[in-house]
XYZ file of C-alpha atoms in Angstrom:
653
model
C -29.467 -5.688 -50.683
C -29.886 -2.109 -52.176
C -29.063 1.085 -49.845
C -32.260 3.120 -49.358
C -31.615 6.433 -49.735
C -31.973 8.238 -46.260
C -31.897 12.069 -46.257
C -28.541 12.002 -48.178
C -28.495 12.191 -52.145
C -26.061 9.427 -54.186
C -26.474 6.489 -51.714
C -28.894 4.393 -53.763
C -27.176 1.346 -54.831
C -23.197 2.504 -53.129
C -21.307 1.471 -50.040
C -21.551 3.626 -47.540
C -18.646 5.761 -47.931
C -16.733 7.638 -45.224
C -17.846 11.179 -46.920
C -21.167 9.864 -46.693
C -20.997 8.506 -43.171
C -19.368 11.990 -41.903
C -22.672 13.886 -43.466
C -25.042 11.260 -41.595
C -23.572 10.937 -38.269
C -23.943 12.482 -34.753
C -21.555 12.245 -32.287
C -21.390 10.661 -28.573
C -18.286 9.963 -26.237
C -15.926 10.876 -28.697
C -17.474 8.973 -31.378
C -19.037 9.580 -34.767
C -22.004 6.999 -35.270
C -24.853 6.382 -37.620
C -28.134 4.439 -36.978
C -28.903 1.340 -39.135
C -32.166 -0.045 -39.910
C -31.935 -3.339 -42.072
C -35.516 -4.399 -43.492
C -35.564 -8.017 -44.451
C -38.859 -7.687 -45.818
C -37.951 -5.434 -48.561
C -34.472 -5.870 -48.791
C -33.130 -2.397 -48.145
C -30.528 -1.054 -45.581
C -31.007 2.215 -44.102
C -28.075 4.770 -42.682
C -30.574 6.934 -40.698
C -29.272 10.969 -40.721
C -28.745 11.470 -36.808
C -30.000 15.279 -36.956
C -33.273 14.216 -38.350
C -33.836 10.827 -36.858
C -33.218 10.494 -32.999
C -34.738 7.119 -32.311
C -34.825 4.013 -34.834
C -38.659 3.048 -33.762
C -39.636 6.645 -34.588
C -38.254 6.323 -38.073
C -39.372 2.687 -38.885
C -43.119 3.905 -37.890
C -43.523 7.046 -39.783
C -41.185 6.414 -42.780
C -41.282 2.746 -43.227
C -44.591 1.518 -41.719
C -46.376 4.745 -42.553
C -47.844 5.099 -38.786
C -48.551 8.556 -37.191
C -45.843 9.260 -34.323
C -48.346 9.645 -31.880
C -49.918 6.220 -32.390
C -46.451 4.620 -32.323
C -45.505 6.481 -28.948
C -48.626 5.136 -27.479
C -48.212 1.737 -28.638
C -44.202 1.889 -28.236
C -43.790 -0.826 -25.881
C -45.362 -3.013 -28.294
C -43.528 -2.000 -31.327
C -40.418 -2.246 -28.901
C -41.196 -6.104 -28.749
C -41.330 -6.836 -32.383
C -38.058 -4.901 -32.913
C -35.831 -6.210 -30.280
C -37.748 -9.580 -28.686
C -39.494 -11.317 -31.487
C -37.716 -14.412 -33.047
C -39.496 -13.443 -36.543
C -38.507 -9.583 -36.970
C -38.822 -7.770 -39.682
C -36.256 -4.874 -38.691
C -32.482 -5.244 -37.213
C -31.712 -2.208 -35.429
C -28.292 -1.077 -34.385
C -25.264 1.581 -34.446
C -22.707 1.967 -36.533
C -19.887 3.765 -34.838
C -16.242 5.288 -36.412
C -13.470 4.908 -34.008
C -10.313 6.604 -35.139
C -6.527 5.999 -33.968
C -3.012 7.405 -34.932
C -2.659 3.978 -37.182
C -5.893 3.135 -38.512
C -9.963 3.771 -38.166
C -12.301 1.062 -37.572
C -15.960 0.695 -37.743
C -18.001 -1.162 -34.350
C -21.726 -2.518 -35.180
C -23.688 -2.960 -32.003
C -27.871 -3.516 -30.903
C -29.162 -1.628 -28.362
C -28.588 -3.475 -24.941
C -32.046 -4.896 -24.562
C -32.071 -6.706 -27.873
C -32.042 -10.537 -27.959
C -31.020 -11.498 -31.357
C -29.735 -14.542 -31.345
C -25.926 -15.527 -32.986
C -27.979 -16.222 -36.075
C -29.784 -12.843 -36.537
C -26.534 -10.976 -35.156
C -24.269 -13.095 -37.975
C -27.000 -11.885 -40.768
C -27.021 -8.535 -39.141
C -23.439 -7.942 -39.497
C -23.125 -9.661 -43.071
C -26.002 -6.915 -44.339
C -24.108 -4.209 -43.034
C -20.582 -5.609 -43.762
C -21.794 -5.521 -47.383
C -22.771 -1.970 -47.623
C -20.275 -0.611 -45.833
C -16.341 0.693 -47.257
C -14.728 -2.333 -47.483
C -11.599 -0.199 -46.919
C -12.410 0.285 -43.118
C -12.714 -2.875 -41.093
C -16.005 -3.427 -39.313
C -16.144 -5.494 -35.885
C -19.371 -6.576 -34.187
C -19.393 -5.218 -30.505
C -21.857 -7.368 -28.025
C -23.927 -4.889 -26.184
C -24.308 -7.161 -23.324
C -23.158 -10.079 -21.456
C -25.743 -12.285 -23.230
C -24.830 -11.275 -26.676
C -21.312 -11.959 -25.598
C -22.176 -15.712 -24.838
C -24.275 -15.890 -27.532
C -21.407 -15.108 -30.236
C -18.705 -17.022 -28.218
C -19.182 -19.921 -30.423
C -18.946 -18.096 -33.957
C -15.648 -18.230 -35.980
C -13.949 -14.872 -35.694
C -13.709 -15.247 -39.351
C -17.346 -15.128 -39.976
C -18.112 -12.654 -37.205
C -14.912 -10.143 -36.284
C -16.102 -8.724 -33.118
C -14.436 -6.465 -30.143
C -15.724 -6.059 -26.694
C -16.955 -2.885 -24.968
C -14.001 -2.897 -22.816
C -11.530 -3.462 -25.219
C -12.566 -0.373 -26.888
C -12.546 1.489 -23.581
C -9.339 1.093 -22.803
C -8.035 2.155 -25.930
C -10.186 5.372 -25.985
C -8.201 8.475 -26.133
C -10.929 10.789 -24.888
C -13.562 10.509 -21.983
C -16.159 13.075 -20.758
C -16.318 12.047 -17.005
C -18.090 15.320 -16.017
C -19.199 17.498 -18.986
C -18.981 21.212 -18.593
C -16.817 24.731 -18.832
C -14.385 26.605 -17.319
C -11.699 29.333 -17.493
C -8.262 28.724 -15.607
C -4.319 28.397 -15.365
C -3.503 25.227 -16.655
C -1.091 23.139 -14.540
C 0.749 20.074 -15.977
C 2.362 17.670 -13.433
C 4.058 14.566 -14.578
C 4.132 13.113 -11.442
C 3.251 13.245 -7.914
C 6.390 14.947 -6.830
C 6.057 17.640 -8.971
C 2.551 17.991 -8.040
C 3.705 18.155 -4.229
C 6.609 20.613 -4.811
C 3.904 23.102 -6.184
C 1.185 25.197 -4.637
C -2.184 25.277 -6.309
C -5.016 27.796 -6.747
C -8.667 27.436 -6.782
C -8.520 28.727 -10.409
C -6.007 25.865 -11.517
C -6.632 23.094 -13.878
C -4.363 20.239 -13.283
C -3.241 17.578 -15.902
C -1.548 14.345 -14.165
C -1.595 10.553 -15.078
C -3.410 9.841 -11.813
C -4.534 13.027 -9.758
C -4.140 12.235 -5.883
C -7.185 12.035 -3.569
C -6.074 15.006 -1.582
C -6.721 17.652 -4.336
C -7.889 20.985 -3.036
C -10.846 22.750 -4.960
C -9.872 23.778 -7.951
C -11.505 24.810 -11.460
C -10.760 21.338 -13.851
C -9.119 18.240 -13.966
C -7.611 16.184 -17.037
C -6.564 12.930 -16.635
C -3.748 11.516 -18.794
C -4.549 8.367 -18.372
C -7.499 5.866 -17.729
C -9.797 6.104 -14.526
C -12.679 5.281 -13.170
C -15.680 7.775 -12.699
C -16.359 6.529 -9.133
C -12.829 7.116 -7.869
C -12.700 9.844 -4.884
C -11.071 12.716 -7.252
C -13.887 12.301 -9.863
C -16.455 12.173 -7.364
C -15.118 15.348 -5.925
C -15.079 16.731 -9.275
C -18.698 16.159 -9.758
C -19.762 17.339 -6.614
C -17.943 20.783 -7.574
C -19.646 20.550 -10.730
C -15.868 21.056 -12.632
C -15.452 19.621 -16.057
C -13.424 16.259 -15.697
C -12.007 14.188 -18.527
C -9.726 11.443 -19.822
C -7.522 12.885 -22.218
C -4.688 10.373 -23.924
C -1.887 12.261 -24.848
C -2.553 15.367 -22.899
C 0.684 15.828 -22.143
C 1.718 15.811 -25.984
C -0.896 18.187 -26.785
C -0.046 20.738 -23.935
C 3.897 20.509 -25.067
C 2.876 20.954 -28.741
C 0.362 24.439 -28.025
C 2.876 25.368 -25.337
C -0.119 25.773 -22.699
C 1.463 24.775 -19.642
C 0.718 27.664 -17.100
C -1.553 29.461 -19.711
C -4.433 30.707 -19.097
C -7.514 28.894 -21.204
C -11.294 27.606 -21.521
C -11.640 23.977 -20.864
C -14.399 22.256 -21.982
C -15.786 18.603 -21.613
C -18.649 17.532 -23.922
C -19.920 14.118 -24.362
C -20.463 15.157 -28.053
C -16.575 16.130 -28.761
C -13.909 14.106 -29.900
C -11.673 15.267 -27.154
C -11.111 17.912 -24.595
C -11.340 21.853 -25.592
C -8.567 23.793 -24.842
C -8.422 27.689 -25.975
C -5.664 30.007 -25.076
C -7.532 33.426 -23.076
C -6.280 36.429 -21.725
C -5.647 36.108 -17.738
C -8.729 37.630 -16.051
C -8.323 40.573 -14.109
C -10.587 39.532 -10.777
C -8.786 37.187 -9.686
C -8.622 38.894 -5.966
C -12.340 38.195 -6.040
C -13.866 34.883 -4.523
C -14.838 32.410 -7.090
C -18.691 32.207 -7.881
C -19.134 28.956 -6.037
C -18.094 30.456 -2.490
C -21.432 31.947 -2.299
C -22.940 28.321 -2.182
C -22.921 27.790 1.188
C -23.777 24.326 2.711
C -25.912 24.312 5.863
C -25.945 21.639 8.550
C -28.666 20.688 10.627
C -28.049 21.704 14.062
C -26.005 19.163 15.584
C -26.640 17.756 19.219
C -23.606 17.218 21.282
C -25.045 16.578 24.265
C -24.748 13.259 26.018
C -26.321 10.381 23.937
C -24.893 6.817 24.063
C -23.018 4.401 22.379
C -25.841 2.409 20.753
C -26.558 -0.460 17.900
C -26.876 0.819 14.477
C -30.200 -1.256 13.953
C -31.370 1.208 16.990
C -30.876 4.430 14.940
C -32.573 5.929 12.252
C -32.323 8.597 9.361
C -33.526 11.122 11.271
C -30.754 10.852 14.263
C -27.871 12.248 11.868
C -27.749 15.190 14.209
C -26.327 12.940 16.879
C -24.604 10.126 15.069
C -23.628 11.502 11.750
C -24.771 10.659 8.415
C -22.958 7.492 7.639
C -24.210 5.805 10.864
C -27.619 7.349 10.357
C -27.915 5.885 6.723
C -26.850 2.432 8.033
C -29.373 2.581 10.801
C -32.167 3.311 8.318
C -30.661 0.255 6.109
C -31.431 -2.223 9.516
C -35.056 -0.645 9.497
C -35.758 -1.039 5.754
C -34.352 -4.776 5.826
C -35.528 -5.744 8.927
C -39.737 -4.180 9.097
C -42.042 -3.680 6.327
C -40.894 -0.718 4.648
C -43.557 1.983 3.161
C -44.387 1.962 -0.360
C -41.032 4.388 -1.054
C -39.269 1.282 -2.118
C -40.838 1.506 -5.427
C -40.730 5.236 -6.334
C -38.451 5.058 -9.078
C -40.467 2.324 -10.581
C -43.406 4.323 -9.955
C -42.456 7.382 -12.059
C -44.152 7.943 -15.622
C -41.698 7.642 -17.996
C -43.550 8.855 -21.325
C -44.847 7.160 -22.840
C -44.818 4.361 -20.547
C -46.924 5.138 -17.473
C -44.561 3.328 -15.157
C -41.254 1.001 -14.903
C -43.474 -1.296 -12.514
C -43.986 -4.202 -15.065
C -40.219 -3.843 -15.782
C -39.559 -4.255 -12.249
C -42.124 -7.225 -12.117
C -39.941 -9.027 -14.486
C -36.891 -8.085 -13.176
C -37.883 -9.788 -9.996
C -39.953 -12.498 -11.705
C -43.251 -12.174 -10.172
C -46.813 -11.526 -10.964
C -48.240 -11.061 -7.529
C -47.446 -8.361 -4.840
C -44.564 -6.198 -6.332
C -43.734 -4.669 -3.261
C -43.699 -7.743 -0.933
C -41.357 -9.252 -3.899
C -39.160 -6.010 -3.306
C -39.064 -6.616 0.297
C -37.784 -10.608 -0.010
C -35.059 -9.517 -1.960
C -33.608 -7.533 0.197
C -34.690 -9.619 3.210
C -33.071 -12.389 1.596
C -29.819 -11.253 -0.012
C -28.877 -7.663 1.813
C -27.296 -7.427 4.930
C -25.482 -4.188 7.135
C -22.698 -5.776 8.771
C -23.224 -5.681 12.923
C -21.894 -2.740 14.100
C -22.298 0.141 16.873
C -22.349 4.502 16.548
C -20.708 6.440 18.594
C -21.970 9.994 19.175
C -21.307 13.591 18.669
C -21.040 13.950 22.584
C -18.634 11.113 22.970
C -16.247 13.092 20.234
C -17.181 16.103 22.424
C -16.522 14.820 25.783
C -13.112 13.591 24.865
C -12.318 17.163 23.157
C -13.561 18.757 26.597
C -11.347 16.637 28.711
C -8.155 18.326 27.561
C -7.235 21.760 28.088
C -4.478 21.698 25.680
C -6.860 20.505 22.657
C -9.488 23.404 24.053
C -6.558 25.592 23.457
C -5.413 24.419 19.956
C -8.748 24.513 18.712
C -9.324 28.318 19.975
C -6.066 29.047 18.120
C -7.487 27.493 14.709
C -10.871 28.968 15.062
C -9.076 32.646 15.067
C -6.337 31.539 12.328
C -9.953 30.681 10.083
C -11.601 34.029 11.171
C -8.147 35.759 10.173
C -7.731 33.401 7.031
C -4.248 33.019 8.521
C -1.144 31.328 6.730
C -1.051 29.789 9.704
C -3.798 27.336 9.425
C -2.067 23.848 8.518
C 0.592 24.185 11.102
C -2.012 24.541 13.627
C -4.085 21.895 12.160
C -0.814 19.482 12.306
C -0.507 20.661 15.823
C -3.891 19.694 16.880
C -3.853 16.590 15.026
C -1.036 15.458 17.050
C -2.461 16.396 20.616
C -5.892 14.439 19.711
C -3.842 11.282 19.199
C -1.735 11.591 22.189
C -4.373 12.477 24.671
C -5.774 9.792 26.706
C -9.267 9.053 26.493
C -11.142 9.334 29.603
C -11.702 6.319 31.482
C -15.765 6.663 31.638
C -15.774 6.831 27.711
C -13.650 3.770 27.089
C -15.811 1.708 29.483
C -18.946 2.880 27.924
C -17.377 1.737 24.249
C -16.090 -1.347 25.689
C -19.683 -2.336 27.196
C -21.292 -1.291 23.780
C -18.948 -3.740 22.093
C -19.039 -6.433 24.350
C -22.941 -6.216 24.458
C -23.235 -6.047 20.481
C -20.090 -7.262 18.537
C -18.653 -10.239 21.317
C -16.949 -13.041 19.011
C -15.798 -10.753 16.383
C -12.122 -10.685 15.731
C -11.684 -7.944 12.682
C -13.343 -4.503 13.027
C -13.732 -1.402 10.828
C -13.778 1.661 12.214
C -15.260 4.328 9.827
C -16.086 8.402 9.857
C -19.342 9.417 10.386
C -19.448 13.265 10.529
C -22.453 15.354 10.346
C -20.519 17.413 7.365
C -20.096 14.704 4.762
C -22.356 12.245 2.799
C -24.361 15.099 2.266
C -26.034 16.246 -0.972
C -23.998 19.589 -1.343
C -20.774 18.372 0.199
C -19.789 14.512 0.104
C -16.504 14.622 1.448
C -15.254 11.622 -0.219
C -11.927 10.399 0.770
C -11.454 13.542 3.213
C -12.100 11.490 6.511
C -10.196 8.475 7.645
C -11.684 4.984 8.004
C -9.788 1.933 9.051
C -9.734 -1.726 8.355
C -8.257 -4.633 9.847
C -8.552 -3.463 13.240
C -8.077 -6.366 15.574
C -7.721 -5.409 19.353
C -9.118 -3.039 21.764
C -6.106 -0.782 22.075
C -6.338 -0.608 18.374
C -10.163 0.272 18.180
C -9.437 3.535 20.493
C -6.284 4.341 18.832
C -8.305 4.449 15.161
C -11.467 6.078 17.110
C -8.600 8.743 17.955
C -7.424 9.081 14.079
C -11.326 9.245 12.757
C -11.667 12.057 15.397
C -8.333 13.961 14.367
C -9.199 13.639 10.712
C -12.023 16.079 11.292
C -9.387 19.258 11.839
C -6.819 18.035 8.997
C -5.791 21.134 6.758
C -7.333 19.638 3.936
C -10.640 18.856 5.553
C -10.862 21.932 7.341
C -10.195 24.009 4.017
C -12.650 22.216 1.999
C -15.465 22.584 4.659
C -14.391 26.534 4.857
C -14.751 27.008 1.088
C -18.377 25.283 1.306
C -19.281 27.592 4.312
C -19.198 24.920 7.020
C -17.771 26.556 10.385
C -15.592 24.493 12.384
C -18.001 25.101 15.319
C -20.998 23.488 13.767
C -19.030 20.204 12.962
C -18.915 17.246 15.118
C -17.347 13.372 14.288
C -19.364 10.436 15.074
C -17.918 6.635 14.738
C -19.062 3.635 13.031
C -17.035 0.237 14.636
C -18.610 -2.688 12.554
C -17.434 -6.506 11.830
C -15.108 -6.491 8.868
C -16.910 -9.122 6.953
C -15.343 -11.428 4.427
C -16.590 -11.424 0.858
C -15.523 -12.641 -2.679
C -15.602 -9.290 -4.240
C -16.722 -5.619 -3.702
C -16.450 -2.105 -4.871
C -18.853 1.203 -5.299
C -21.804 1.534 -7.445
C -23.711 4.538 -8.191
C -27.294 4.460 -9.571
C -26.805 6.610 -12.407
C -24.674 6.480 -15.444
C -21.950 9.074 -14.304
C -20.953 9.350 -18.569
C -24.383 9.667 -19.448
C -26.833 11.211 -17.369
C -29.945 11.122 -19.356
C -29.886 7.521 -19.272
C -32.424 6.466 -16.478
C -31.870 2.609 -17.134
C -28.310 2.157 -16.085
C -26.467 2.311 -13.151
C -22.930 2.172 -12.720
C -20.781 -0.407 -10.600
C -17.072 -0.386 -10.078
C -15.739 -4.053 -8.824
C -12.425 -5.399 -6.917
C -11.787 -8.188 -4.830
C -10.790 -6.048 -2.423
C -13.177 -3.254 -1.841
C -10.810 -0.878 -0.570
C -8.828 -1.328 -3.851
C -11.859 1.061 -5.278
C -12.212 3.442 -3.003
C -8.753 4.136 -2.062
C -7.412 3.930 -6.020
C -4.777 2.104 -5.466
C -5.534 -0.532 -8.450
C -8.099 -0.018 -11.300
C -11.322 -1.746 -11.023
C -13.522 -3.636 -13.101
C -16.211 -1.329 -14.809
C -20.233 -2.522 -15.716
C -23.147 -0.942 -16.436
C -26.279 -2.482 -15.678
C -29.755 -1.960 -16.552
C -32.393 -1.712 -14.071
C -35.303 -1.927 -16.774
C -34.810 -4.362 -19.270
C -32.117 -6.134 -17.372
C -28.654 -7.210 -18.535
C -24.955 -5.975 -18.014
C -22.281 -5.072 -19.514
C -18.164 -4.778 -19.027
C -17.109 -1.035 -19.797
C -13.644 -1.957 -18.213
C -11.779 -4.542 -16.897
C -9.255 -2.209 -15.179
C -5.983 -3.865 -13.685
C -7.823 -7.489 -13.967
C -6.778 -9.719 -16.380
C -10.157 -11.452 -17.036
C -13.641 -10.722 -16.332
C -16.097 -12.006 -13.504
C -17.974 -15.138 -13.953
C -21.570 -15.819 -14.584
C -22.575 -16.310 -11.135
C -20.993 -12.916 -10.261
C -22.878 -11.112 -12.880
C -25.886 -12.394 -11.400
C -25.218 -10.919 -8.211
C -24.147 -7.829 -9.756
C -27.484 -7.433 -11.600
C -29.372 -8.062 -7.911
C -27.201 -5.548 -6.651
C -28.420 -2.732 -9.434
C -32.146 -3.818 -8.498
C -31.092 -3.138 -4.627
C -29.536 -0.051 -5.608
C -32.716 1.226 -7.681
C -35.126 0.429 -4.242
C -32.648 2.140 -1.731
C -32.507 5.187 -4.185
C -36.207 4.971 -3.837
C -36.030 4.793 0.119
C -33.636 7.366 0.857
C -34.857 9.970 -2.056
C -35.322 13.382 -0.323
C -38.350 14.073 -2.952
C -41.017 12.933 -4.938
C -39.213 12.406 -7.966
C -37.008 9.594 -6.723
C -34.246 10.719 -9.522
C -31.530 11.392 -6.746
C -29.026 8.944 -7.536
C -27.221 7.152 -4.534
C -23.493 6.089 -4.048
C -23.147 2.800 -2.537
C -20.137 1.050 -0.999
C -20.614 -2.895 -1.203
C -19.159 -6.319 -0.520
C -20.702 -9.463 -1.899
C -20.538 -13.154 -1.913
C -22.514 -15.724 -4.302
C -25.553 -15.491 -2.231
C -25.274 -12.212 0.115
C -24.845 -8.586 -0.690
C -23.639 -6.729 2.451
C -24.163 -2.533 2.234
C -21.130 -1.069 3.917
C -22.111 2.967 3.464
C -24.994 4.644 1.449
C -24.706 8.250 0.567
C -26.241 11.069 -2.258
C -24.621 11.178 -5.380
C -23.868 14.869 -6.641
C -24.992 14.793 -10.604
């Protein structure tokens, strides 16, 4: 094939040199890339100038086929089928990316995720691009999804050198987790001991291999080792709207530039190849409150007069002012699964996505139905999704316990006074109050009510989970991820009561009190409900957010973390497997294996695809408005047949 000139002179009949690549390329996720179109009919290959041609399809239509852009966009689904699915297709479309390492450079070639190229097509596409790319730079095919991985598995690597997405991710030196720019004092800690020996301020930018979950609110985070965008610290960073990135070699960079302790401007951009750090003068207004201090979180008026301990299935979303957000969301989930839900379930798929009127035909294909789409969505939820049995303890039980002890009331009064004065004694007062809560006996009438509710609703259960359900968590403006306690593997009545008191005590931990104070949430307005649930057995579990945290404009994919033990994911004790799954065309790809030795099997991948669809349906039902674009954060467990939803909350973006 000859090389078609594409906005850069001197490419005709010549390989794509590194110089030409740099002239044509765009940048995303730290990688430079060029779009590629192979035209079998004319025997040409096109390397597109990214600055001028945003979409393959538009380039093909306007520049090769001579079709007006307006007509192309109106018939986009028809053209996309011919580009990505037709077995006799004329055009082969892909992305050529440059990966730069200290010891070498290499190219990867990939199609879009929805492309259904056969193994023969992939081999042809690779050979044509390999022929026209600088032979001195290795070229690997990168499967765009699990189906492509299976398609090329039987091909000899000599004919099709390949590299998997998770292999690239594990060696990526930069990942933009949360884009943004800030100014602050850079603090580099090589280990947790060094971190614990220092006091952090709101204007600090922390650099660590693994940032502890109990970080205070600060200005920015740099992870010097790989992590997941769904860890507690990264969820907090997103909620706080602070820049956050993975930068391998961060400590070497800081040492080389002598940046530790210096004031810098810190920038994270998905279009950059690394974090941006620029020395600046120390600001003169450090005594002033930070800008975010004015962003107050408003809570609904809590109801702490008597409410009974109830089965989760008996409460609804609007009961959060009695039982807490987590319990209310789980109660609402019971309702969604047990009865005919309103058409809100289809909300996300009903929104126009120009040039498409909506995504309902895509959902029909995912659900494999040509009939009643709402009925098919409800059937998926009814057959595949469960909420573990449980009871909800109301705010009034927490309040009754606190009022039963004069010592606790006195300690609360001291803490409120210290908070008003912003006194140094806040932390020791919190510790003292927590110890009192742990030591104080729960009144008999409360113990009796709890015991009766457990007998009536959870008789026969051997192992329980005890979870927090405050009115100051799982909110759109205040996630509180990881700041309240939850306990697994609770087996006896005595241990249940102890765990409930530990959850109550976590409401007044020094960290939770400080974070709420910064968000403008008064201690007077905070109450703690508790969820006691059956601990279910599962094959694997994890966390899913119904968005792509590393590409917020991506409306197709959801991001899923997976671990054989769900607590490993949320506690960060091991690195989880990470996946992207499409809720439009379907299909998934493995982003990272984490600490696992091998990927999940085919049945597990099918279950993750179902989970992704379920997530979109629940995102729709729980949407606070009619854009249906507010993602949710779902903690889940799975067997081959059943998906258990353990909690659901808004995910800040």
